[in-house]
mmCIF file of C-alpha atoms in Angstrom:
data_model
loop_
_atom_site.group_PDB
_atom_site.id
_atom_site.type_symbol
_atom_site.label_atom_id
_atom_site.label_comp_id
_atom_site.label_asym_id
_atom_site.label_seq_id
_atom_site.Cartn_x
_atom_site.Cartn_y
_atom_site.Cartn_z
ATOM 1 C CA UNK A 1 90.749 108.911 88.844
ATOM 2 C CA UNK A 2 91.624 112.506 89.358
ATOM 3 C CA UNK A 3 92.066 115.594 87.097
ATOM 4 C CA UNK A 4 94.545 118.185 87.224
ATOM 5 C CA UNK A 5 93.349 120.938 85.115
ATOM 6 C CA UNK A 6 95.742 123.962 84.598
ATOM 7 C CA UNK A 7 95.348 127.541 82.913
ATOM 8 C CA UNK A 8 96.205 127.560 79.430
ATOM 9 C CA UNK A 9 98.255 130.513 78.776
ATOM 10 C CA UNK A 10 102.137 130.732 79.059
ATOM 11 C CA UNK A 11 105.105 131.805 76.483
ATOM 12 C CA UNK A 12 107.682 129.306 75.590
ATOM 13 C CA UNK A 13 110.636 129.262 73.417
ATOM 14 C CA UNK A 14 110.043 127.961 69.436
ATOM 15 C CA UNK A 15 110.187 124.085 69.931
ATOM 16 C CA UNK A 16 112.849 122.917 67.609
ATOM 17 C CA UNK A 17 111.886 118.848 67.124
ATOM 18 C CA UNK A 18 108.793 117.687 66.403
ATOM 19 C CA UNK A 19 106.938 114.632 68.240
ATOM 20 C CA UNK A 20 107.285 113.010 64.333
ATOM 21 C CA UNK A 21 111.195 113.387 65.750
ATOM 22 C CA UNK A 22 110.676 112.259 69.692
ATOM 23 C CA UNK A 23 111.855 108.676 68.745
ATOM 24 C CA UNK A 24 113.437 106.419 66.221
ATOM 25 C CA UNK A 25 111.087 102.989 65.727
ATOM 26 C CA UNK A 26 107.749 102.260 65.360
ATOM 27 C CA UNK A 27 106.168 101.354 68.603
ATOM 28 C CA UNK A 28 104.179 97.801 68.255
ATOM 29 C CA UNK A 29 102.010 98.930 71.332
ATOM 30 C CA UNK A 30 101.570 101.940 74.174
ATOM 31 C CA UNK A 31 104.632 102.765 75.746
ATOM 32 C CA UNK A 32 105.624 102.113 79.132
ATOM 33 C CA UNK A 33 107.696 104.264 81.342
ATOM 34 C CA UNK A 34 109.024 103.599 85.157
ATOM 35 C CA UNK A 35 108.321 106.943 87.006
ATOM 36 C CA UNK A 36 111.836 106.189 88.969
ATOM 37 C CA UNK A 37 113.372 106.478 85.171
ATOM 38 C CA UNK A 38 111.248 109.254 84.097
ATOM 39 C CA UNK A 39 112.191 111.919 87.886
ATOM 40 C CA UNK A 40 114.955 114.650 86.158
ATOM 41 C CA UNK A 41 117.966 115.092 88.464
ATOM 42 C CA UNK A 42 120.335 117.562 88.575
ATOM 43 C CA UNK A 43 123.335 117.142 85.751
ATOM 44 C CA UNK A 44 123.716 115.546 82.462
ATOM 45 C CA UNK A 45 120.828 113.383 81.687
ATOM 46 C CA UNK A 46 121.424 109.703 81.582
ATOM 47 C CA UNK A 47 121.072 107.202 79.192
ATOM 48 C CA UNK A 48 117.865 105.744 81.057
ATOM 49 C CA UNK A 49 116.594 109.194 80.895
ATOM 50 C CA UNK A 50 117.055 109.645 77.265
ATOM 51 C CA UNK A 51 115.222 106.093 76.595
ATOM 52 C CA UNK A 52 112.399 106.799 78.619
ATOM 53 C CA UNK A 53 111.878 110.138 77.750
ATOM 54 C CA UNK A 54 111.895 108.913 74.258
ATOM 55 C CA UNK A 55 109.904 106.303 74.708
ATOM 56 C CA UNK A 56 107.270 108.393 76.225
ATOM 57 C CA UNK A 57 107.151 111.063 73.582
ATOM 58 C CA UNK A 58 106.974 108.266 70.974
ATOM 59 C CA UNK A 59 103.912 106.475 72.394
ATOM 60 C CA UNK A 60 102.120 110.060 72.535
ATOM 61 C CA UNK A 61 102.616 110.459 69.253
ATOM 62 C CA UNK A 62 101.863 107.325 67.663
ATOM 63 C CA UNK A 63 99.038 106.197 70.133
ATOM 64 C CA UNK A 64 98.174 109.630 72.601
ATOM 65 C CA UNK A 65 98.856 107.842 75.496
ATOM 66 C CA UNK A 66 101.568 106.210 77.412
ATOM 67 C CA UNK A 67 101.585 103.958 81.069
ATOM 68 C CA UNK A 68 103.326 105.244 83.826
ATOM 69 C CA UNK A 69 104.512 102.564 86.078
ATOM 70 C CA UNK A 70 104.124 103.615 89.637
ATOM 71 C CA UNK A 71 106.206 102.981 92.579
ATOM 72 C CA UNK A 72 104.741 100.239 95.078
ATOM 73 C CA UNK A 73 103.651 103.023 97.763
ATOM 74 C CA UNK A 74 101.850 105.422 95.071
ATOM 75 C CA UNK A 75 100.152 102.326 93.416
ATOM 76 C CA UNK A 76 99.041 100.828 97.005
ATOM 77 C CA UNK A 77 98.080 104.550 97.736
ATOM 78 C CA UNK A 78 95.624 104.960 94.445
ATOM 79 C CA UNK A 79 94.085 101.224 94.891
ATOM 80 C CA UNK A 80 93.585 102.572 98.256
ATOM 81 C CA UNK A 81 91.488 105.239 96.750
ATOM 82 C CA UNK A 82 89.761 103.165 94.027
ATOM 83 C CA UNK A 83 88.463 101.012 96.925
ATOM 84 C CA UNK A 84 87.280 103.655 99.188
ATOM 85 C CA UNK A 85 85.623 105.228 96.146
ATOM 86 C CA UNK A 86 83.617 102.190 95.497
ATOM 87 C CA UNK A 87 82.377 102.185 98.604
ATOM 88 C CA UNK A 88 81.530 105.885 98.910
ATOM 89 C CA UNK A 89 79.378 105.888 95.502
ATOM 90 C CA UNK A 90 77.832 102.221 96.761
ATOM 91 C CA UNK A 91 76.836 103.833 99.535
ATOM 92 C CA UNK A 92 75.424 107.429 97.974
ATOM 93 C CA UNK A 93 71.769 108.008 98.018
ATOM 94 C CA UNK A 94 71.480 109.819 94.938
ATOM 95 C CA UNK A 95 69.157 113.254 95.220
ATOM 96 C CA UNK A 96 67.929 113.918 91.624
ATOM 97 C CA UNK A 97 67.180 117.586 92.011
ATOM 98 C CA UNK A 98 70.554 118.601 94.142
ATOM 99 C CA UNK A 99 72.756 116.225 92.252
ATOM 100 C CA UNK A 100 72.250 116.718 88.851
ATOM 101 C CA UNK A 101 74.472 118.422 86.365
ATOM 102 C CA UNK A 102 72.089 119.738 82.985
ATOM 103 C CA UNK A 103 73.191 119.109 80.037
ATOM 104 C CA UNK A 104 73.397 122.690 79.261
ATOM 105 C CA UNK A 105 75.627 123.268 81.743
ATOM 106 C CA UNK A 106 79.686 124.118 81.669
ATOM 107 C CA UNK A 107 81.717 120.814 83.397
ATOM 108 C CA UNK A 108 82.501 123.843 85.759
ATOM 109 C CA UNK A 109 79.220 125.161 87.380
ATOM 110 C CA UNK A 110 80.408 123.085 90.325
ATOM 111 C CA UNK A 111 84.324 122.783 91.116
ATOM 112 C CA UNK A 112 83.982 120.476 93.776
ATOM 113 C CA UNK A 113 82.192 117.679 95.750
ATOM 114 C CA UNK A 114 79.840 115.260 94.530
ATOM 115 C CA UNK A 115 77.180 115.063 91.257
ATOM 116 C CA UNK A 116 75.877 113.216 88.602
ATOM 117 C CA UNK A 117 75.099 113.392 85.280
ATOM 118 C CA UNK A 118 71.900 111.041 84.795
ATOM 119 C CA UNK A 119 71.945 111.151 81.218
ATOM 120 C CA UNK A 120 75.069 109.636 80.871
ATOM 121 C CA UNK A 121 74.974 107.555 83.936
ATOM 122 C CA UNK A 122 78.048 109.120 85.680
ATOM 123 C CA UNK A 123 78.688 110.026 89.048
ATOM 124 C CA UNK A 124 81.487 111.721 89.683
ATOM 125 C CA UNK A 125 83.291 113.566 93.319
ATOM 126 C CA UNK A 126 85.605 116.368 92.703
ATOM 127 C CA UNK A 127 88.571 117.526 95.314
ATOM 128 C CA UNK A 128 89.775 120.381 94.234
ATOM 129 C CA UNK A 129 91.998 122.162 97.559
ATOM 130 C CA UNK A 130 90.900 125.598 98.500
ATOM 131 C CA UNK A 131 87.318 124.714 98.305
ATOM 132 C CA UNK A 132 85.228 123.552 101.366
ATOM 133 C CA UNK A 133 82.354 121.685 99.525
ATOM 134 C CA UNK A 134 78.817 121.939 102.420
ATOM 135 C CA UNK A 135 76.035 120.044 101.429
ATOM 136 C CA UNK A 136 72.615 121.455 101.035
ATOM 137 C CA UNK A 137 71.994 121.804 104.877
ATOM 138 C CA UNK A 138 75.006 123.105 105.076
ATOM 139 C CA UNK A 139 76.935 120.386 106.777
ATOM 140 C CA UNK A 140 80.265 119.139 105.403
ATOM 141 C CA UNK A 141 79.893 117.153 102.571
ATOM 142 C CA UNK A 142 81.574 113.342 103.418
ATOM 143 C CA UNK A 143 84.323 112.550 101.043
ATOM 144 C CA UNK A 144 85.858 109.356 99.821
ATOM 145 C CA UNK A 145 88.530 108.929 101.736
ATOM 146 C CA UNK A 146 92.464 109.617 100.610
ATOM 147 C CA UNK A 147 92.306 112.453 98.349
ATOM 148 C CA UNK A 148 94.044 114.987 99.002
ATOM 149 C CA UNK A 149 97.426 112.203 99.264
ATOM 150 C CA UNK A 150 96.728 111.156 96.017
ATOM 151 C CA UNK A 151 95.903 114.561 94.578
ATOM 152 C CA UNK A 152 99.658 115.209 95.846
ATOM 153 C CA UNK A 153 101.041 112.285 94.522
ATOM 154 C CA UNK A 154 99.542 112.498 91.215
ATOM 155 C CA UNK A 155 100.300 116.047 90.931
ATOM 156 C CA UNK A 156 104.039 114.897 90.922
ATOM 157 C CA UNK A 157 103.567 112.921 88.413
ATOM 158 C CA UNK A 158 102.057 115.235 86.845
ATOM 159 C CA UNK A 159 104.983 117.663 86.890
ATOM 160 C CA UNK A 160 107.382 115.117 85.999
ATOM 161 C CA UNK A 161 106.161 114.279 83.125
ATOM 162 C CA UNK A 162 105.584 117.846 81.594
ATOM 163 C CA UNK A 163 109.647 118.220 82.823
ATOM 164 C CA UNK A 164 109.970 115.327 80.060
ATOM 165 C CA UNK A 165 108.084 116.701 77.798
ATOM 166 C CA UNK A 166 110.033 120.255 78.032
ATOM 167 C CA UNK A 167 113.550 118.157 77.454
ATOM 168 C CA UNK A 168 112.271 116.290 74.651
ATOM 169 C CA UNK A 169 111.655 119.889 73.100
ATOM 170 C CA UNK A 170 114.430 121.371 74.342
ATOM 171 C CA UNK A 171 112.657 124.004 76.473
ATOM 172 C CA UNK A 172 113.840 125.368 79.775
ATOM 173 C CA UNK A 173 113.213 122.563 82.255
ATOM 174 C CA UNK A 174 110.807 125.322 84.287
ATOM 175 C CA UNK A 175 108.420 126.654 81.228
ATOM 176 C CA UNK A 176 105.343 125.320 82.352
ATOM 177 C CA UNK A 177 106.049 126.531 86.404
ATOM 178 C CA UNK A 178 103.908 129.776 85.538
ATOM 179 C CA UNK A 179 100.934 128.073 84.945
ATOM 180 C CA UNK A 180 100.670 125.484 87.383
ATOM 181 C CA UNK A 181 99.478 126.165 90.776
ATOM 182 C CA UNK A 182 102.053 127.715 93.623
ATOM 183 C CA UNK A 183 103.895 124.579 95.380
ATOM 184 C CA UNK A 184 101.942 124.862 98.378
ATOM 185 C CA UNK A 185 98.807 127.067 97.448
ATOM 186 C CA UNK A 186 99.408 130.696 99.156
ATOM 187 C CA UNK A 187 95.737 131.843 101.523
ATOM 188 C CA UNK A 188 92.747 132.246 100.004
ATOM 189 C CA UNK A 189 94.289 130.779 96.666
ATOM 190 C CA UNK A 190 92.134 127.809 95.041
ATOM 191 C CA UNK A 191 93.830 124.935 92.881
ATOM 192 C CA UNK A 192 93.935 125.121 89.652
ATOM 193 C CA UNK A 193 93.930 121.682 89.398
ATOM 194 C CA UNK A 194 90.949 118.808 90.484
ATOM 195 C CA UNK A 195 91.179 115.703 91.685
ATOM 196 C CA UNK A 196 87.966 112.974 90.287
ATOM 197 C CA UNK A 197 86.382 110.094 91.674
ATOM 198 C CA UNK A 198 83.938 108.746 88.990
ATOM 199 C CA UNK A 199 81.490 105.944 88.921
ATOM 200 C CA UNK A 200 79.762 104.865 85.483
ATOM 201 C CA UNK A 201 76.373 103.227 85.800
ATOM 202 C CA UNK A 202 76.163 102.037 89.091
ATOM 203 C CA UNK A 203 73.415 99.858 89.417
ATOM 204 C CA UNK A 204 71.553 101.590 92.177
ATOM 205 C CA UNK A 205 71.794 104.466 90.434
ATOM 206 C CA UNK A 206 67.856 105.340 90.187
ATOM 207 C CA UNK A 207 68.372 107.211 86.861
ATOM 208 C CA UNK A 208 69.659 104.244 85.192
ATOM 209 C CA UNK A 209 66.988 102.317 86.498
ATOM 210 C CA UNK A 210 64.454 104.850 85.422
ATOM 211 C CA UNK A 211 66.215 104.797 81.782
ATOM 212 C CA UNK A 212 65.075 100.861 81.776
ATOM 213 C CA UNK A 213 68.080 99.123 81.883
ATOM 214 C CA UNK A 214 68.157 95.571 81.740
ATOM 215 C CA UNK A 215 69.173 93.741 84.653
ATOM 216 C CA UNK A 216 72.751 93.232 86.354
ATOM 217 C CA UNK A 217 72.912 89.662 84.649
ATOM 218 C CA UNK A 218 72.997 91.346 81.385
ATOM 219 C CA UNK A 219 76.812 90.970 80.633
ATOM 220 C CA UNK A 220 76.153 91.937 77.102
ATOM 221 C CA UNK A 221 75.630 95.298 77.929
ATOM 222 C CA UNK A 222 77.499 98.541 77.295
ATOM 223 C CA UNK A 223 77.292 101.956 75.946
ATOM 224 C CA UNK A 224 79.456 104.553 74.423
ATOM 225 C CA UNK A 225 79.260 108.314 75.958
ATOM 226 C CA UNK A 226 76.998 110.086 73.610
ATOM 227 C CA UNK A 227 79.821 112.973 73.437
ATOM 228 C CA UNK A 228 81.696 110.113 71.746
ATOM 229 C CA UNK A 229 85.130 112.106 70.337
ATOM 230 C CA UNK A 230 86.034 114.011 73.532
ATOM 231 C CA UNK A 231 89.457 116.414 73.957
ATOM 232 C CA UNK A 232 90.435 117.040 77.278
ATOM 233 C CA UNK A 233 90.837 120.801 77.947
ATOM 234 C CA UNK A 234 93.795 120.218 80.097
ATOM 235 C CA UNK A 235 97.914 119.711 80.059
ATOM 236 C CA UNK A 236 97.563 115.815 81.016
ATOM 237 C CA UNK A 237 95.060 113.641 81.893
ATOM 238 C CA UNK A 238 96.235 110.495 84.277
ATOM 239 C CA UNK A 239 93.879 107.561 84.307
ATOM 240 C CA UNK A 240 93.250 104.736 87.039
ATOM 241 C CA UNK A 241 90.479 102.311 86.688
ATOM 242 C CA UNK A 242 89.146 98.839 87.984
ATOM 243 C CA UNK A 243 87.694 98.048 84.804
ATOM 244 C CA UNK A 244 89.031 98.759 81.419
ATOM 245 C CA UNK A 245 87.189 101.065 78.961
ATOM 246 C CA UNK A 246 89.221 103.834 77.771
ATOM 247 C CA UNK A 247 89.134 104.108 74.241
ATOM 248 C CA UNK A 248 91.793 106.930 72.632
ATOM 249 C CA UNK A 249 92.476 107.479 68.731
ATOM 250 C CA UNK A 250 96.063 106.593 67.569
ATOM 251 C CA UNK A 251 98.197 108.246 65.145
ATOM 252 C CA UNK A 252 96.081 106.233 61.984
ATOM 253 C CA UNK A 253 92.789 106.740 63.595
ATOM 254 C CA UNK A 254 92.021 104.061 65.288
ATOM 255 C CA UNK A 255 90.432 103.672 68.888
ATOM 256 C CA UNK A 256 92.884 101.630 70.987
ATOM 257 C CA UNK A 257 91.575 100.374 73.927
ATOM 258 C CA UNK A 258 94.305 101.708 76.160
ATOM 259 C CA UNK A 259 93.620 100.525 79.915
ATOM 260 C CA UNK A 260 93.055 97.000 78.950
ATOM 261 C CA UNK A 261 96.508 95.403 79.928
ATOM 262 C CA UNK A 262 97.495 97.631 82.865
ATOM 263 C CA UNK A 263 99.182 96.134 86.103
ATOM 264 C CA UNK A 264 98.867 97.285 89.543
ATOM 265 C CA UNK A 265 101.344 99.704 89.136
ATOM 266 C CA UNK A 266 100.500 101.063 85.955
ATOM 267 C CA UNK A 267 98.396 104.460 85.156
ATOM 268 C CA UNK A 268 97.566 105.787 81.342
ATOM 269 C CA UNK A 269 98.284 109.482 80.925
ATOM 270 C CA UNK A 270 97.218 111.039 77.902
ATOM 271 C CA UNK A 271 97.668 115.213 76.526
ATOM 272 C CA UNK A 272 94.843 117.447 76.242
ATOM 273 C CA UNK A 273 94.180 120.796 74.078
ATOM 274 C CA UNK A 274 96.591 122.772 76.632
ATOM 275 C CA UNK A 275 99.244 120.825 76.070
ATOM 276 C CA UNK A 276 99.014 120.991 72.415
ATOM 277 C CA UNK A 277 98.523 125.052 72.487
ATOM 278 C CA UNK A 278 101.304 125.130 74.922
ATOM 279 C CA UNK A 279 103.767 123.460 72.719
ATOM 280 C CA UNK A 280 102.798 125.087 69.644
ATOM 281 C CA UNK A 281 101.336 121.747 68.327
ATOM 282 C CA UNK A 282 104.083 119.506 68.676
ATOM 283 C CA UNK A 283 101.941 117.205 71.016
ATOM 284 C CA UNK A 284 98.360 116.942 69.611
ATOM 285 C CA UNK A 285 95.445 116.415 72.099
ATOM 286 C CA UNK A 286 94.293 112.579 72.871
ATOM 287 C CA UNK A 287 90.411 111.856 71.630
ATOM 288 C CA UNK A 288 88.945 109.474 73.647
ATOM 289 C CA UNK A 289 85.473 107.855 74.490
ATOM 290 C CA UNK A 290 84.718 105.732 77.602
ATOM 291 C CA UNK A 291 83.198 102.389 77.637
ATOM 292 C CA UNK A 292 81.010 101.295 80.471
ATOM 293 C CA UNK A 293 79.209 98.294 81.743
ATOM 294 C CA UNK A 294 76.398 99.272 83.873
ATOM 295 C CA UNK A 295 76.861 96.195 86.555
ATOM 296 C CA UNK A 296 80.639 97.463 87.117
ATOM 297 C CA UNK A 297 81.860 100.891 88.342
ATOM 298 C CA UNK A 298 84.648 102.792 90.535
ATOM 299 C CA UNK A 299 87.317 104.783 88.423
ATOM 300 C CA UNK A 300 89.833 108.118 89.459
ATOM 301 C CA UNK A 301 90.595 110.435 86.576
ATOM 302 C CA UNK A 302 93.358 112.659 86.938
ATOM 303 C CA UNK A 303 92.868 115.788 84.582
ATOM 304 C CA UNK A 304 96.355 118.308 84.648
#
């Protein structure tokens, strides 16, 4: 669903425990935190505190991941989203000389707005705040609708969960403040952070169809990215789909399918390379691949 991507520099005190140490048994399956349990407060931490922050550490480092269990008003908010994002991507008439990202291109040669990626069947709109995205006339570019509540939203979460991480190291509760972006932006300033729509193989997508795929009957039918073993260049990564196919590598190697059993309320977050740099390597970067069925689509990323 959306991404919240952050700079990667920032000096922190020496860690003392390591995520081997961020809790006692052997999960049996991905963690799952309340984000009511997981808010810091002012005082002593509480018991619930200390269990879900352990919790959460312990499902990053046995599976990268972890489900965040959203209030009803955030998880009515981001179905909102997924919905209106289906419909925006349904509705796109896809222009394959304006659209298209090359494959030789950084993720970054355009921070906001809509384009696709015909090669690996992706569409994908970007909000990032402190950029007005014009189309090629020069008109404002038409958004899906709701973004800039959820980028909000999920930037809390966001925060509260790097305040987690920070206790269950025992760093200073505001280490990561420096990088993240200023709480709101200052003028002129540009987030730091983006907020993604994406939509895999949509099936009037004309470069799918020009790629010969077989017909929207085909059930059978999925593919892997080709840039199979991906690390997020990020802090956190916060996931929202309508159809499961995020694949991440546990602790042993594995790929667990890890948005496969979510509820309504429920979003995977996962670390990226940041994170990992950040804390000196206590909490490694998630490697993950995406599954998609070409006859289904509509998914929000959240990249921090």
């Amino acid at each position: 669903m959306p991404a919240l991507r952050l700079p990667l520099e920032i000096k922190i005190q020496e860690p003392s425990p390591s995520m081997d140490d961020a809790g006692g048994d052997i999960l049996p399956s991905l963690g799952r935190v309340r984000l009511g349990d997981l808010a810091a407060v002012e005082g002593l931490a509480s018991d619930s505190y200390k269990i879900c922050v352990s919790t959460l550490m312990q499902s990053l480092a046995q599976y990268s991941a972890a489900i965040i269990q959203l209030p009803p008003a955030d998880a009515a908010l981001l179905r909102s989203g997924l919905d209106s994002a289906r419909l925006f991507f349904h509705q796109r008439v896809y222009d394959s000389v304006g659209d298209v990202v090359h494959s030789d291109d950084a993720r970054e040669w355009k921070t906001s707005g809509y384009y696709a990626d015909p090669q690996m069947w992706l569409e994908m709109y970007d909000y990032r705040p402190g950029v007005t995205v014009r189309e090629h006339g020069g008109a404002m570019e038409l958004s899906p609708s709701g973004l800039p509540d959820i980028f909000s939203m999920l930037g809390k979460v966001c925060r509260d969960i790097l305040d987690a991480v920070s206790f269950s190291l025992n760093l200073r509760s505001c280490v990561f403040t420096e990088i993240l972006d200023n709480m709101p932006l200052r003028s002129q300033e540009v987030s730091s952070s983006v907020l993604s729509a994406c939509c895999h193989s949509r099936p009037s997508f004309e470069e799918a169809q020009q790629h010969g795929i077989a017909s929207p009957d085909d059930s059978q039918l999925l593919m892997f990215s080709e840039q199979e073993q991906q690390i997020d260049k990020t802090l956190l990564t916060l996931v929202k789909s309508d159809r499961s196919g995020l694949y991440i590598k546990d602790l042993h190697g594995r790929w667990i399918l890890v948005d496969g059993d979510l509820g309504p309320h429920d979003i995977v977050v996962y670390p990226g390379l940041a994170l990992y740099q950040e804390t000196s390597g206590y909490v490694n970067p998630a490697v993950h691949k995406t599954e998609a069925w070409w006859f289904r689509d509509g998914s929000c990323w959240s990249w921090c």
